[in-house]
Short mmCIF file of C-alpha atoms in Angstrom, two decimals:
data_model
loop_
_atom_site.label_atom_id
_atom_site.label_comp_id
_atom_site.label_asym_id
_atom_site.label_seq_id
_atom_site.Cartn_x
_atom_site.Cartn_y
_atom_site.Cartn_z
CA UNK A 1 8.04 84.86 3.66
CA UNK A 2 8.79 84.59 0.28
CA UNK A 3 11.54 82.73 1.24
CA UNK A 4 9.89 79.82 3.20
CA UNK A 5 7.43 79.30 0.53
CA UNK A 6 10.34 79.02 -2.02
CA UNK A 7 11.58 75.98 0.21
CA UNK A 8 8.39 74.54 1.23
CA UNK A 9 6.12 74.92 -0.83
CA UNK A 10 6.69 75.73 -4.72
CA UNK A 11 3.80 75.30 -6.99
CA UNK A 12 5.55 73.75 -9.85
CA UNK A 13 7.24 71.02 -7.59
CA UNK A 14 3.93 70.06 -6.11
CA UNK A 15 2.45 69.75 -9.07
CA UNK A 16 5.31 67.29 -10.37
CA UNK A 17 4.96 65.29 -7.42
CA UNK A 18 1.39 65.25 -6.51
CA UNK A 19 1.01 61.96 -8.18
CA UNK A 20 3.68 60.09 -6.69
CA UNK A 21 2.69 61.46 -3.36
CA UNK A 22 -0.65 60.30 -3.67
CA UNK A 23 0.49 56.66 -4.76
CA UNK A 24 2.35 56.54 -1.67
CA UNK A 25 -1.08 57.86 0.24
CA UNK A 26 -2.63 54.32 -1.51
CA UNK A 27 0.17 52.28 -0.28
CA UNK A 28 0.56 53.14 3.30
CA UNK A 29 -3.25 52.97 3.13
CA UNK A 30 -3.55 49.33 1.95
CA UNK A 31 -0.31 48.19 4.45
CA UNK A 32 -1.87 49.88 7.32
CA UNK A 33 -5.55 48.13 6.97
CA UNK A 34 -3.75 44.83 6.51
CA UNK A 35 -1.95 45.39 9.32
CA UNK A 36 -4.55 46.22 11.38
CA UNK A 37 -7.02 43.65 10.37
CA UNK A 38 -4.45 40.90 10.50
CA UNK A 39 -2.42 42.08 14.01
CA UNK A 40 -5.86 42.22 16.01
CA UNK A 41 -6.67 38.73 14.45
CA UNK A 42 -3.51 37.25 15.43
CA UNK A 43 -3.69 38.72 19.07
CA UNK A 44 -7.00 37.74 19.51
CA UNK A 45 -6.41 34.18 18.35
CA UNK A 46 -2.90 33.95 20.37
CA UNK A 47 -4.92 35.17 23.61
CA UNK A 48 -7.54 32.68 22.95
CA UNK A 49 -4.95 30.07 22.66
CA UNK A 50 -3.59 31.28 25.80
CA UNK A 51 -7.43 30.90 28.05
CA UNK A 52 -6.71 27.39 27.69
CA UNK A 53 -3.99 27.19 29.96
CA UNK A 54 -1.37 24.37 28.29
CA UNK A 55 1.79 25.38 29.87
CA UNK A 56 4.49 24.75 26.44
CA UNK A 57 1.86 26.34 24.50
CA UNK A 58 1.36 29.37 26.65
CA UNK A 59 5.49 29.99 27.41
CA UNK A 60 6.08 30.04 23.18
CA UNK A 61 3.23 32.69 23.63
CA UNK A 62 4.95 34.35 26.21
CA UNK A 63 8.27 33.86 24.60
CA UNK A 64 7.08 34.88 21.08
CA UNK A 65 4.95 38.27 22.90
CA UNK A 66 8.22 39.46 24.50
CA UNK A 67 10.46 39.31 21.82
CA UNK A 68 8.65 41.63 19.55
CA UNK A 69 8.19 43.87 22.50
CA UNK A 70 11.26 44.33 23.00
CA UNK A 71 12.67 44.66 19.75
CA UNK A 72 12.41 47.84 17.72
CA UNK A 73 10.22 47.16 14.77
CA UNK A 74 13.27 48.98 12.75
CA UNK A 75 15.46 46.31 13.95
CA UNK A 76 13.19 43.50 12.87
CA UNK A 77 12.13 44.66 9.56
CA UNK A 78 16.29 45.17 8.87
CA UNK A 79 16.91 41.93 10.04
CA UNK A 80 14.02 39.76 7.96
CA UNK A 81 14.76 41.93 4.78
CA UNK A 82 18.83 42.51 4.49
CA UNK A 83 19.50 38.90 7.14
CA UNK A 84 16.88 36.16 5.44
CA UNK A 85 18.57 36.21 2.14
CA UNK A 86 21.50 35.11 3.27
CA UNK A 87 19.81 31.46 4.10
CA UNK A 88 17.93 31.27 0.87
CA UNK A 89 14.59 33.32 2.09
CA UNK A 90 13.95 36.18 0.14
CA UNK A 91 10.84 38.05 0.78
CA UNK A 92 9.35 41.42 -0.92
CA UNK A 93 10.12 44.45 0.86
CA UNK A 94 5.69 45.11 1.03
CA UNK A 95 5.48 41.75 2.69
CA UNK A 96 8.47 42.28 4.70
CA UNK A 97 6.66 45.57 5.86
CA UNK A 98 3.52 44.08 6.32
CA UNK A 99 4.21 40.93 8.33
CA UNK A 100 6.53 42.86 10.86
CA UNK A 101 4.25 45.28 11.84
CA UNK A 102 1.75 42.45 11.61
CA UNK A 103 3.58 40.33 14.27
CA UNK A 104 4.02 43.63 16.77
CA UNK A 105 0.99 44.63 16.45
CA UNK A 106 -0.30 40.57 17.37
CA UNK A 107 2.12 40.79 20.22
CA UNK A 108 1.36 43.85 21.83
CA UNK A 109 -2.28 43.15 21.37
CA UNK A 110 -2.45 39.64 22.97
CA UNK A 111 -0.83 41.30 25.87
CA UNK A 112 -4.26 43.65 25.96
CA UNK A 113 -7.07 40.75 25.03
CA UNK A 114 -5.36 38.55 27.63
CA UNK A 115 -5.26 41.05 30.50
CA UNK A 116 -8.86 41.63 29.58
CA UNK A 117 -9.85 37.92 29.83
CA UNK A 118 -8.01 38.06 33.06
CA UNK A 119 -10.22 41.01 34.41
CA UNK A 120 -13.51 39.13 33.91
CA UNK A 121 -14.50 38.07 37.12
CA UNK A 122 -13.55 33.95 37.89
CA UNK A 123 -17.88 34.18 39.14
CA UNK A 124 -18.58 35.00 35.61
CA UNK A 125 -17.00 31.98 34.28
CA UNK A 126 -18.70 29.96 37.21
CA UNK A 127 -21.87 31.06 36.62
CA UNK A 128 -21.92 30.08 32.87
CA UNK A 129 -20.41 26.44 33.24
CA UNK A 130 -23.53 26.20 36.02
CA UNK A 131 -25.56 26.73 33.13
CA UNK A 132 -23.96 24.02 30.75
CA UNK A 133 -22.16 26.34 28.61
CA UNK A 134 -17.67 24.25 27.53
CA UNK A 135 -15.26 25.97 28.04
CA UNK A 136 -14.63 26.94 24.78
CA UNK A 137 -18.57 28.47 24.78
CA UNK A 138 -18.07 30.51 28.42
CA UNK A 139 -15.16 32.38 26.56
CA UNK A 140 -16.76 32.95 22.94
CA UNK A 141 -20.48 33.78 24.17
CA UNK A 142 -19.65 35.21 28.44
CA UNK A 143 -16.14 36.38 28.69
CA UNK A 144 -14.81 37.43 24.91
CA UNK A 145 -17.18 40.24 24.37
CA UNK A 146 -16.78 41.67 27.91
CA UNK A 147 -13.13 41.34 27.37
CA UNK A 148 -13.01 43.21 24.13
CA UNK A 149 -15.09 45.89 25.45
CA UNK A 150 -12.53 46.78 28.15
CA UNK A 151 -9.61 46.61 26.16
CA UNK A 152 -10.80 49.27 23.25
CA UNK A 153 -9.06 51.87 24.44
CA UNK A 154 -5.79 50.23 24.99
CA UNK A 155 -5.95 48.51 21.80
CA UNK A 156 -6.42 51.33 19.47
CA UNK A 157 -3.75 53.62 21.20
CA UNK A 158 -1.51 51.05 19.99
CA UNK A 159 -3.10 50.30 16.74
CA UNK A 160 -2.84 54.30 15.60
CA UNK A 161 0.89 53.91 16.98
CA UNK A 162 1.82 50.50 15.12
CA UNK A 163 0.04 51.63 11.81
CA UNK A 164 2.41 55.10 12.11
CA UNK A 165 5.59 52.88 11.51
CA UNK A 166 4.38 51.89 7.71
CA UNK A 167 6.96 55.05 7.11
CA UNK A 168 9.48 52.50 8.32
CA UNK A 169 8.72 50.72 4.92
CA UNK A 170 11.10 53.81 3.00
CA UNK A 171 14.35 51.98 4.56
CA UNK A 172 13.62 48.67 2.29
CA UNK A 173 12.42 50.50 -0.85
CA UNK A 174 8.39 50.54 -0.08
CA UNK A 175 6.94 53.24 -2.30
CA UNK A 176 5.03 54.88 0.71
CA UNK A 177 4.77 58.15 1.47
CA UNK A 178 7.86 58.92 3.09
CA UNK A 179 9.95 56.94 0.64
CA UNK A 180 7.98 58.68 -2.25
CA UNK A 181 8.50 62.38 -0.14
CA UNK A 182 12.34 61.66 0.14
CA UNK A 183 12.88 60.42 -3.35
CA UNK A 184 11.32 63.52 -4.69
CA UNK A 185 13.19 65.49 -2.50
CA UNK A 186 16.70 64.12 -3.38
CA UNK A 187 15.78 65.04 -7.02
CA UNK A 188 14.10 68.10 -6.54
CA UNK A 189 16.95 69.52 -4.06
CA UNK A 190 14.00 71.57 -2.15
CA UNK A 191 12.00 70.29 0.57
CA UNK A 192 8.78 70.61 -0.45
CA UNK A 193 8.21 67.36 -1.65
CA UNK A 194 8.92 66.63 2.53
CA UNK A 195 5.93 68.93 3.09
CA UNK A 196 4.00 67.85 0.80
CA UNK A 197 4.56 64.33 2.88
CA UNK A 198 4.11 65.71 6.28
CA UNK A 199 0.55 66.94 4.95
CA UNK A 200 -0.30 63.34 3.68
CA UNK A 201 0.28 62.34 6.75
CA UNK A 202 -1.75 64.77 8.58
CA UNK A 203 -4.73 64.18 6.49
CA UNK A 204 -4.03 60.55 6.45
CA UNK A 205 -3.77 60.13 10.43
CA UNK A 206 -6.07 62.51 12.20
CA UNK A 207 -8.98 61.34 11.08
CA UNK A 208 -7.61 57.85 12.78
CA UNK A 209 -6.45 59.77 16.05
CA UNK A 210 -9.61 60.87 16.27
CA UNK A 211 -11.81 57.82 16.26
CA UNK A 212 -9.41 56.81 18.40
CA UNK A 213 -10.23 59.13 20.99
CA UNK A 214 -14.01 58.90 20.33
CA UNK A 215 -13.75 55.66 21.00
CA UNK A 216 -11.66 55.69 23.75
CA UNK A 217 -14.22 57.72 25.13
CA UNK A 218 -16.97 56.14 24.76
CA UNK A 219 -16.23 53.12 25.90
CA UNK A 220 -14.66 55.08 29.37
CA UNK A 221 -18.13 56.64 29.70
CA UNK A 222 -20.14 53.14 29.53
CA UNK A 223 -17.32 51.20 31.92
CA UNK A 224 -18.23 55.04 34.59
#
């Protein structure tokens, strides 16, 4: 026993690192909300876009939407911050951070506010051009808020998954918690800076897992 707490968790270490841990809390917080808020934006505007049917338009959607699929968001955020500089483009590693989960999170979301729009039924959209409502005010004031309703629980299952991969930021020098967890640990030589990340973490996440399934459930109960 003694033992284990020796490795994971010695007082004097996490007092020495407490601070830097806790920075790294406050960065991951401010990329994640950025992400978020930006990412939902983006995929809401892109599936809006989308609704209005203009076929060049909607394949760059579609092109754009299954590229960052695909790709691992590792591979992405390697490739804009080590393969950009070499044409000139040089970007901070936050930003780098911030606009690739930005764009994965916009593509996988316009996949879930466009299937959404698509599961409004077409007598909806009928009914509310009968009335005299565009186009443009059948989606903002009929369809858009029944489509956002069904897609909540979809869209923050992939929100609490997207906004996980801010750890990614340690492979291009982002002081968040993992990079500050691992840099303490490579001085220390005992791991429980690493636990002292794993906590952060915990505390940092669960509360958002949890909203995420209240949610989630709610919004199964009012569809029932």
């Amino acid at each position: 026993m003694n033992a284990f707490l020796e490795t994971f968790f010695k007082p004097n270490l996490i007092a020495q690192y407490l601070p830097s841990i806790l920075k790294g809390v406050v960065v991951t917080i401010e990329i994640a909300v950025a992400v978020v808020v930006c990412g939902l934006l983006l995929g809401l505007l892109l599936a809006v876009i989308r609704s209005f049917q203009i076929k060049p338009v909607n394949a760059l959607i579609v092109i754009f939407v299954d590229m960052l699929r695909a790709l691992p968001p590792l591979v992405i955020v390697l490739i804009v911050y080590f393969g950009l500089p070499n044409v000139g483009i040089i970007i901070p590693s936050y930003a780098v951070l911030w606009l690739v989960l930005t764009l994965v999170l916009a593509a996988f979301a316009e996949e879930i506010f466009w299937a959404g729009i698509l599961s409004v039924p077409k007598g909806q959209w009928e009914a509310a051009r009968s009335t005299g409502l565009t186009f443009l005010g059948t989606l903002a004031w009929i369809v858009l808020p029944q489509a956002i309703r069904l897609t909540v629980p979809p869209i923050t299952n992939r929100t609490v998954a997207i906004t996980k991969n801010t750890a990614l930021g340690m492979v291009i020098g982002v002081p968040e918690i993992l990079n500050q967890a691992t840099s303490a640990q490579s001085f220390s030589g005992n791991a429980t800076p690493l636990m002292m990340g794993a906590i952060a973490y915990v505390i940092l996440f669960i509360p958002v897992v949890a909203l995420g399934r209240f949610l989630e459930t709610r919004f199964a109960w009012r569809r029932s």
